[in-house]
Tab-separated table of C-alpha atoms and ligand atoms in Angstrom:
chain	number	residue	atom	x	y	z
O	1	MET	CA	149.179	70.384	6.889
O	2	SER	CA	145.906	72.131	6.059
O	3	ARG	CA	147.268	73.495	2.773
O	4	TYR	CA	147.478	69.883	1.529
O	5	TRP	CA	143.801	69.181	2.154
O	6	SER	CA	141.901	67.634	-0.707
O	7	ASP	CA	139.085	69.577	-2.381
O	8	VAL	CA	136.485	67.465	-0.618
O	9	VAL	CA	137.929	68.200	2.834
O	10	ASN	CA	137.839	71.916	2.048
O	11	THR	CA	134.084	71.686	1.452
O	12	LEU	CA	133.330	69.956	4.802
O	13	THR	CA	132.085	71.681	7.952
O	14	PRO	CA	133.756	70.150	11.032
O	15	TYR	CA	131.488	68.230	13.436
O	16	LEU	CA	131.211	69.831	16.866
O	17	PRO	CA	131.192	67.080	19.524
O	18	GLY	CA	128.845	67.504	22.497
O	19	GLU	CA	130.388	69.391	25.404
O	20	GLN	CA	132.161	67.246	28.038
O	21	PRO	CA	132.093	69.372	31.221
O	22	LEU	CA	134.847	68.551	33.707
O	23	LEU	CA	132.511	68.725	36.718
O	24	ASP	CA	131.870	65.739	38.973
O	25	LYS	CA	128.441	64.573	40.084
O	26	LEU	CA	126.683	65.678	36.943
O	27	VAL	CA	124.145	63.617	35.023
O	28	LYS	CA	125.004	64.501	31.445
O	29	LEU	CA	122.233	64.062	28.906
O	30	ASN	CA	123.543	66.127	25.970
O	31	THR	CA	125.453	63.270	24.309
O	32	ASN	CA	123.018	60.442	25.131
O	33	GLU	CA	125.290	58.784	27.693
O	34	SER	CA	123.874	56.530	30.380
O	35	PRO	CA	124.104	57.758	33.977
O	36	TYR	CA	124.300	54.125	35.132
O	37	PRO	CA	127.279	51.773	35.171
O	38	PRO	CA	127.009	48.471	33.249
O	39	SER	CA	125.516	45.349	34.770
O	40	PRO	CA	127.941	43.458	37.076
O	41	ARG	CA	127.628	40.569	34.575
O	42	VAL	CA	129.126	42.819	31.874
O	43	MET	CA	132.028	43.658	34.182
O	44	ASP	CA	132.523	39.931	34.932
O	45	ALA	CA	132.583	39.113	31.212
O	46	ILE	CA	135.136	41.877	30.544
O	47	SER	CA	137.363	40.717	33.437
O	48	ALA	CA	137.209	37.151	32.125
O	49	VAL	CA	138.889	38.155	28.837
O	50	SER	CA	142.543	37.253	29.018
O	51	ALA	CA	144.786	40.244	28.228
O	52	ASP	CA	147.038	37.759	26.422
O	53	ALA	CA	144.356	37.281	23.743
O	54	LEU	CA	144.689	40.980	22.817
O	55	ARG	CA	148.048	40.422	21.058
O	56	LEU	CA	146.257	38.552	18.253
O	57	TYR	CA	143.883	39.897	15.610
O	58	PRO	CA	140.297	39.045	16.522
O	59	ASP	CA	138.201	36.824	14.209
O	60	PRO	CA	138.008	39.015	11.066
O	61	GLU	CA	134.450	37.837	10.412
O	62	SER	CA	133.222	38.282	14.021
O	63	VAL	CA	131.340	34.999	13.727
O	64	ALA	CA	130.501	34.532	17.429
O	65	LEU	CA	129.145	38.087	17.679
O	66	ARG	CA	127.164	37.786	14.434
O	67	GLN	CA	125.693	34.470	15.583
O	68	ALA	CA	124.598	36.045	18.872
O	69	ILE	CA	123.029	39.034	17.060
O	70	ALA	CA	121.331	36.725	14.536
O	71	ALA	CA	119.875	34.609	17.362
O	72	ARG	CA	118.618	37.746	19.133
O	73	PHE	CA	116.765	38.967	15.996
O	74	GLY	CA	115.714	35.628	14.479
O	75	LEU	CA	118.046	36.032	11.468
O	76	GLN	CA	120.738	33.970	9.746
O	77	THR	CA	124.362	34.757	10.624
O	78	GLU	CA	124.984	35.659	6.935
O	79	GLN	CA	122.371	38.420	7.216
O	80	VAL	CA	124.366	40.206	9.925
O	81	PHE	CA	127.282	42.586	9.308
O	82	VAL	CA	129.171	44.254	12.154
O	83	GLY	CA	131.418	47.324	12.179
O	84	ASN	CA	133.108	49.709	14.581
O	85	GLY	CA	129.977	51.590	15.546
O	86	SER	CA	127.034	52.237	13.289
O	87	ASP	CA	128.655	55.392	11.883
O	88	GLU	CA	131.161	53.092	10.165
O	89	VAL	CA	128.442	50.728	8.949
O	90	ILE	CA	126.400	53.662	7.607
O	91	ALA	CA	129.484	55.162	5.913
O	92	LEU	CA	130.123	51.808	4.173
O	93	ALA	CA	126.457	51.668	3.121
O	94	PHE	CA	126.736	55.195	1.659
O	95	MET	CA	129.741	54.107	-0.424
O	96	GLY	CA	128.587	50.628	-1.315
O	97	LEU	CA	124.809	50.848	-1.642
O	98	LEU	CA	123.622	54.460	-1.800
O	99	LYS	CA	125.946	56.114	-4.361
O	100	HIS	CA	124.140	56.063	-7.705
O	101	SER	CA	123.275	58.435	-10.519
O	102	LEU	CA	119.844	59.126	-8.989
O	103	PRO	CA	120.001	61.098	-5.734
O	104	LEU	CA	119.876	59.671	-2.220
O	105	TYR	CA	116.902	60.918	-0.155
O	106	PHE	CA	116.577	61.579	3.581
O	107	PRO	CA	114.348	63.767	5.782
O	108	ASP	CA	115.280	67.466	6.060
O	109	VAL	CA	115.328	67.087	9.857
O	110	SER	CA	117.319	63.952	10.732
O	111	TYR	CA	120.794	62.702	11.677
O	112	SER	CA	123.284	65.485	10.974
O	113	PHE	CA	125.901	63.066	9.595
O	114	TYR	CA	123.921	62.079	6.476
O	115	PRO	CA	124.735	65.319	4.602
O	116	VAL	CA	128.357	64.985	5.776
O	117	TRP	CA	128.782	61.473	4.344
O	118	SER	CA	126.983	62.545	1.172
O	119	ALA	CA	129.518	65.356	0.749
O	120	MET	CA	132.488	63.147	1.687
O	121	PHE	CA	131.586	60.418	-0.790
O	122	ASP	CA	130.299	62.867	-3.411
O	123	ILE	CA	126.778	61.419	-3.402
O	124	ALA	CA	123.978	63.461	-4.966
O	125	HIS	CA	121.310	63.878	-2.284
O	126	ARG	CA	117.979	65.619	-1.652
O	127	THR	CA	116.076	66.204	1.548
O	128	ILE	CA	112.326	65.703	1.954
O	129	PRO	CA	110.484	68.007	4.390
O	130	LEU	CA	108.801	66.445	7.408
O	131	ASP	CA	105.008	66.727	7.580
O	132	GLN	CA	103.370	69.519	9.628
O	133	ASP	CA	103.301	67.223	12.683
O	134	PHE	CA	106.996	66.238	12.119
O	135	SER	CA	106.049	62.755	10.856
O	136	ILE	CA	107.544	61.100	7.766
O	137	ASP	CA	105.187	60.316	4.879
O	138	PRO	CA	106.462	57.451	2.658
O	139	ALA	CA	104.447	58.888	-0.253
O	140	ALA	CA	106.612	62.043	-0.165
O	141	TYR	CA	109.658	60.008	-1.313
O	142	PRO	CA	110.109	59.606	-5.073
O	143	VAL	CA	109.556	56.094	-6.402
O	144	LYS	CA	112.771	56.356	-8.416
O	145	ASN	CA	115.744	57.190	-6.225
O	146	GLY	CA	119.355	56.230	-5.579
O	147	GLY	CA	118.459	55.119	-2.042
O	148	ILE	CA	116.647	56.326	1.064
O	149	ILE	CA	117.965	56.585	4.634
O	150	ILE	CA	115.714	57.372	7.602
O	151	PRO	CA	116.404	57.191	11.343
O	152	ASN	CA	113.577	55.431	13.180
O	153	PRO	CA	112.636	56.859	15.641
O	154	ASN	CA	113.829	59.992	13.878
O	155	ALA	CA	116.485	62.100	15.571
O	156	PRO	CA	116.105	64.743	16.891
O	157	THR	CA	112.269	64.736	16.623
O	158	GLY	CA	111.775	61.389	18.413
O	159	MET	CA	108.938	60.614	15.964
O	160	LEU	CA	108.376	56.924	15.213
O	161	MET	CA	107.461	55.512	11.800
O	162	SER	CA	105.199	52.458	11.905
O	163	LEU	CA	106.253	49.188	10.298
O	164	ASP	CA	103.359	49.690	7.851
O	165	SER	CA	104.867	52.993	6.706
O	166	ILE	CA	108.272	51.355	6.333
O	167	ARG	CA	106.649	48.554	4.309
O	168	ALA	CA	105.036	51.182	2.075
O	169	LEU	CA	108.428	52.816	1.527
O	170	LEU	CA	110.106	49.476	0.712
O	171	GLN	CA	107.383	48.560	-1.777
O	172	ARG	CA	107.351	51.986	-3.434
O	173	SER	CA	111.091	52.030	-4.042
O	174	ALA	CA	111.764	48.349	-4.630
O	175	GLU	CA	114.595	49.184	-7.081
O	176	SER	CA	116.799	50.837	-4.462
O	177	VAL	CA	118.039	50.272	-0.930
O	178	VAL	CA	116.123	51.672	2.043
O	179	VAL	CA	118.270	52.036	5.178
O	180	ILE	CA	116.449	52.250	8.511
O	181	ASP	CA	118.838	53.651	11.128
O	182	GLU	CA	117.533	52.272	14.448
O	183	ALA	CA	119.972	53.989	16.842
O	184	TYR	CA	117.022	54.809	19.160
O	185	ILE	CA	114.638	51.892	18.522
O	186	ASP	CA	115.114	50.364	21.999
O	187	PHE	CA	113.580	53.492	23.537
O	188	GLY	CA	110.241	52.665	21.912
O	189	GLY	CA	109.000	51.124	18.695
O	190	GLU	CA	109.116	47.932	16.671
O	191	SER	CA	112.303	47.048	14.876
O	192	ALA	CA	112.246	46.698	11.087
O	193	THR	CA	114.620	43.726	11.493
O	194	GLN	CA	111.480	41.555	11.340
O	195	LEU	CA	110.939	42.700	7.713
O	196	ILE	CA	114.403	41.649	6.520
O	197	ASP	CA	113.289	38.272	5.135
O	198	GLU	CA	110.417	39.970	3.259
O	199	TYR	CA	112.354	42.747	1.464
O	200	ASP	CA	115.771	42.302	-0.137
O	201	ASN	CA	116.186	46.096	-0.447
O	202	LEU	CA	116.045	46.665	3.337
O	203	LEU	CA	119.116	47.372	5.476
O	204	VAL	CA	118.531	47.900	9.211
O	205	VAL	CA	121.329	49.482	11.254
O	206	GLN	CA	121.497	49.293	15.038
O	207	THR	CA	124.111	50.348	17.573
O	208	LEU	CA	125.177	49.551	21.127
O	209	SER	CA	126.004	53.245	21.637
O	210	LYS	CA	122.649	54.577	22.772
O	211	SER	CA	120.469	52.125	24.716
O	212	CYS	CA	123.372	49.789	25.617
O	213	LEU	CA	126.111	52.330	26.211
O	214	LEU	CA	128.908	50.956	28.339
O	215	TYR	CA	129.703	53.612	30.886
O	216	THR	CA	132.742	52.703	32.956
O	217	SER	CA	133.416	55.875	34.932
O	218	PRO	CA	132.122	55.826	38.507
O	219	SER	CA	128.388	56.422	38.570
O	220	PRO	CA	127.366	59.946	39.643
O	221	ARG	CA	126.012	58.467	42.884
O	222	ASP	CA	129.401	57.072	43.928
D	1	PLP	C1	124.422	57.994	17.529
D	1	PLP	C2	123.836	57.717	16.205
D	1	PLP	C3	124.516	56.911	15.260
D	1	PLP	C4	125.937	56.407	15.426
D	1	PLP	O1	126.216	55.665	16.524
D	1	PLP	P1	127.593	54.845	16.677
D	1	PLP	O2	128.128	55.288	17.983
D	1	PLP	O3	128.516	55.159	15.532
D	1	PLP	O4	127.179	53.424	16.664
D	1	PLP	C5	123.876	56.626	14.067
D	1	PLP	N1	122.660	57.112	13.786
D	1	PLP	C6	121.987	57.902	14.656
D	1	PLP	C7	120.627	58.414	14.279
D	1	PLP	C8	122.559	58.235	15.885
D	1	PLP	O5	121.922	59.047	16.730
């Protein structure tokens, strides 16, 4: 099939997933998985779902889930969008909000998928070097841009940007969308979700994959 690949696929470098060793009794940290099983209440909730319900499409607007997320963050249901993992949400944001004639900006050391989506969706992009101490300086980002995306805390540096710095970034580039990718925010730091009502150019993305990962294999202690 590979001879039928499109031009864009030919330019991509395949992603190498983290190694999944087949050894038992190993606490794996390389792909950010939790060594602990979910709370018994999670298991109860899963068991309470009737398998019969799975033959129907779920609510296409995920209203119950969006209401629960909105209540958790003090937002309106209409302000919440859900997808199949934040990679999907970010990919949709690249296509729908970050593809413009001016380039998209992100830090030179950050989530390795940003350059991949940029290439896939043919989005002009530039990287901005981190400061000497690995921090991100909002003043280093051009005022005129096609969008900005920054993980906070940044990955893989673990460096946190303050809400004041994020405010500065949002004010500086008020004509374009700033995406704050909060995959690791639960490990320390204040969420920019509290700025959503203040700035209409802010998109905050979170995921259940890191701090809330559902790990159903037997725990390594078993
Ligand atoms: C893991 C990760 C994601 C994607 O997580 P999903 O499993 O797709 O929800 C997005 N951004 C960063 C910075 C990540 O580390």
